[in-house]
């Protein structure tokens, strides 16, 4: 499975500067982070009899194994984005200072018994919407992103070349949409310190 990161330099620079967001260590950009995560996820225990929540916990624990930001939690939704009959996972990862400056949004897909990251969309905020429009068989997403000045805007993401990318055509005012993650209120789910652990 090919991983794809959002190629927006300003978003990546902002993500690296966030103190409240769970930033991965030893990575220069979003693409490098996803490559490192791909290597790490190959060693994630293949929980053959686990449910989707356990698989997602293990994937996120592996991705953030070297993060010094704790506690980490996430908000998620399981939904079939590409019509293949398997549920993908979308998850906002929130660091100890919350998501005021934006947090990482992941789209993960099943690869055998594991979830693996398809896309990482940094400095994002809820709500997250699934749009009826599709590209390459995958539903478009509508996400709120944070700019360098702290402002926010709605950004349409479409699936292309193996991952979600931002598109210039942001005409979504009349687009049919379904809320996947409406807010980041409540306790969320804890990300364990390593794959396979329980909290």
mmCIF file of C-alpha atoms in Angstrom, residues 1-122:
data_model
loop_
_atom_site.group_PDB
_atom_site.id
_atom_site.type_symbol
_atom_site.label_atom_id
_atom_site.label_comp_id
_atom_site.label_asym_id
_atom_site.label_seq_id
_atom_site.Cartn_x
_atom_site.Cartn_y
_atom_site.Cartn_z
ATOM 1 C CA UNK A 1 0.000 0.000 0.000
ATOM 2 C CA UNK A 2 1.487 3.367 -0.995
ATOM 3 C CA UNK A 3 1.360 6.077 1.626
ATOM 4 C CA UNK A 4 0.719 9.695 0.757
ATOM 5 C CA UNK A 5 1.175 12.825 2.823
ATOM 6 C CA UNK A 6 -0.355 16.255 2.300
ATOM 7 C CA UNK A 7 2.170 18.258 0.226
ATOM 8 C CA UNK A 8 1.427 21.615 1.822
ATOM 9 C CA UNK A 9 4.634 23.152 3.190
ATOM 10 C CA UNK A 10 2.936 25.678 5.450
ATOM 11 C CA UNK A 11 0.848 22.980 7.113
ATOM 12 C CA UNK A 12 3.889 20.810 7.745
ATOM 13 C CA UNK A 13 5.905 23.680 9.210
ATOM 14 C CA UNK A 14 3.035 24.588 11.482
ATOM 15 C CA UNK A 15 2.681 20.987 12.596
ATOM 16 C CA UNK A 16 6.329 20.814 13.611
ATOM 17 C CA UNK A 17 5.944 23.910 15.791
ATOM 18 C CA UNK A 18 2.872 22.810 17.710
ATOM 19 C CA UNK A 19 3.364 22.152 21.402
ATOM 20 C CA UNK A 20 -0.125 20.790 21.970
ATOM 21 C CA UNK A 21 -0.082 18.351 19.099
ATOM 22 C CA UNK A 22 1.528 14.938 19.274
ATOM 23 C CA UNK A 23 4.526 15.460 17.005
ATOM 24 C CA UNK A 24 6.520 12.477 15.834
ATOM 25 C CA UNK A 25 10.263 12.577 16.436
ATOM 26 C CA UNK A 26 13.126 12.240 13.930
ATOM 27 C CA UNK A 27 11.138 13.150 10.832
ATOM 28 C CA UNK A 28 11.557 16.199 8.606
ATOM 29 C CA UNK A 29 8.238 16.236 6.818
ATOM 30 C CA UNK A 30 4.901 14.525 6.540
ATOM 31 C CA UNK A 31 6.046 12.147 3.790
ATOM 32 C CA UNK A 32 9.050 11.058 5.871
ATOM 33 C CA UNK A 33 6.760 10.486 8.832
ATOM 34 C CA UNK A 34 4.474 8.237 6.841
ATOM 35 C CA UNK A 35 7.444 6.274 5.469
ATOM 36 C CA UNK A 36 8.745 5.729 9.000
ATOM 37 C CA UNK A 37 5.273 4.767 10.146
ATOM 38 C CA UNK A 38 4.953 2.281 7.288
ATOM 39 C CA UNK A 39 8.140 0.564 8.446
ATOM 40 C CA UNK A 40 6.962 0.575 12.067
ATOM 41 C CA UNK A 41 3.494 -0.704 11.221
ATOM 42 C CA UNK A 42 4.943 -3.750 9.475
ATOM 43 C CA UNK A 43 6.033 -4.934 12.921
ATOM 44 C CA UNK A 44 2.670 -4.225 14.539
ATOM 45 C CA UNK A 45 1.186 -7.434 15.944
ATOM 46 C CA UNK A 46 -1.264 -8.935 13.481
ATOM 47 C CA UNK A 47 -4.294 -9.117 15.733
ATOM 48 C CA UNK A 48 -6.222 -11.614 13.640
ATOM 49 C CA UNK A 49 -9.106 -11.974 16.059
ATOM 50 C CA UNK A 50 -9.108 -8.380 17.280
ATOM 51 C CA UNK A 51 -11.820 -5.888 16.497
ATOM 52 C CA UNK A 52 -11.284 -2.676 14.538
ATOM 53 C CA UNK A 53 -10.778 -0.609 17.713
ATOM 54 C CA UNK A 54 -7.931 -2.869 18.894
ATOM 55 C CA UNK A 55 -6.306 -2.752 15.473
ATOM 56 C CA UNK A 56 -6.545 1.053 15.417
ATOM 57 C CA UNK A 57 -5.112 1.282 18.955
ATOM 58 C CA UNK A 58 -2.145 -0.840 17.895
ATOM 59 C CA UNK A 59 -1.549 1.201 14.738
ATOM 60 C CA UNK A 60 -1.603 4.548 16.564
ATOM 61 C CA UNK A 61 0.528 3.198 19.420
ATOM 62 C CA UNK A 62 3.121 2.110 16.865
ATOM 63 C CA UNK A 63 3.014 5.428 15.003
ATOM 64 C CA UNK A 64 3.490 7.417 18.225
ATOM 65 C CA UNK A 65 5.820 4.996 20.026
ATOM 66 C CA UNK A 66 8.661 7.557 20.111
ATOM 67 C CA UNK A 67 6.517 10.580 20.930
ATOM 68 C CA UNK A 68 7.369 12.326 24.197
ATOM 69 C CA UNK A 69 4.004 14.144 24.256
ATOM 70 C CA UNK A 70 1.717 12.379 26.719
ATOM 71 C CA UNK A 71 -1.079 11.763 27.354
ATOM 72 C CA UNK A 72 -2.272 11.126 23.826
ATOM 73 C CA UNK A 73 -5.840 10.368 22.849
ATOM 74 C CA UNK A 74 -7.835 10.146 19.674
ATOM 75 C CA UNK A 75 -11.324 10.544 18.271
ATOM 76 C CA UNK A 76 -12.294 8.208 15.479
ATOM 77 C CA UNK A 77 -14.902 6.885 13.115
ATOM 78 C CA UNK A 78 -14.946 3.640 11.145
ATOM 79 C CA UNK A 79 -16.472 3.995 7.694
ATOM 80 C CA UNK A 80 -16.127 2.365 4.272
ATOM 81 C CA UNK A 81 -14.664 5.250 2.275
ATOM 82 C CA UNK A 82 -13.855 3.311 -0.900
ATOM 83 C CA UNK A 83 -16.768 0.879 -1.200
ATOM 84 C CA UNK A 84 -14.676 -2.281 -0.847
ATOM 85 C CA UNK A 85 -16.770 -3.639 2.031
ATOM 86 C CA UNK A 86 -14.028 -2.995 4.622
ATOM 87 C CA UNK A 87 -14.184 -0.121 7.062
ATOM 88 C CA UNK A 88 -11.417 2.454 6.937
ATOM 89 C CA UNK A 89 -10.601 4.401 10.108
ATOM 90 C CA UNK A 90 -10.330 8.176 10.405
ATOM 91 C CA UNK A 91 -8.752 9.457 13.610
ATOM 92 C CA UNK A 92 -7.806 12.827 15.087
ATOM 93 C CA UNK A 93 -4.796 12.503 17.410
ATOM 94 C CA UNK A 94 -4.848 15.027 20.274
ATOM 95 C CA UNK A 95 -1.839 15.924 22.422
ATOM 96 C CA UNK A 96 -1.769 17.065 26.061
ATOM 97 C CA UNK A 97 -2.588 20.704 25.238
ATOM 98 C CA UNK A 98 -5.586 19.900 23.111
ATOM 99 C CA UNK A 99 -6.183 20.717 19.468
ATOM 100 C CA UNK A 100 -6.310 24.524 19.555
ATOM 101 C CA UNK A 101 -3.554 24.837 16.944
ATOM 102 C CA UNK A 102 -4.709 21.798 15.021
ATOM 103 C CA UNK A 103 -3.870 18.121 15.311
ATOM 104 C CA UNK A 104 -2.993 15.225 13.050
ATOM 105 C CA UNK A 105 -5.857 13.620 11.173
ATOM 106 C CA UNK A 106 -5.179 10.116 9.868
ATOM 107 C CA UNK A 107 -6.947 7.992 7.299
ATOM 108 C CA UNK A 108 -6.047 4.354 7.829
ATOM 109 C CA UNK A 109 -7.037 1.320 5.781
ATOM 110 C CA UNK A 110 -7.032 -2.380 6.536
ATOM 111 C CA UNK A 111 -4.054 -4.316 5.201
ATOM 112 C CA UNK A 112 -4.669 -7.890 6.221
ATOM 113 C CA UNK A 113 -5.131 -7.908 9.995
ATOM 114 C CA UNK A 114 -3.617 -4.442 10.483
ATOM 115 C CA UNK A 115 -4.543 -0.832 9.918
ATOM 116 C CA UNK A 116 -1.973 1.151 7.952
ATOM 117 C CA UNK A 117 -1.848 4.893 7.348
ATOM 118 C CA UNK A 118 -3.055 6.026 3.926
ATOM 119 C CA UNK A 119 -2.815 9.759 4.644
ATOM 120 C CA UNK A 120 -1.787 12.138 7.388
ATOM 121 C CA UNK A 121 -3.424 15.573 7.272
ATOM 122 C CA UNK A 122 -1.604 17.802 9.783
#
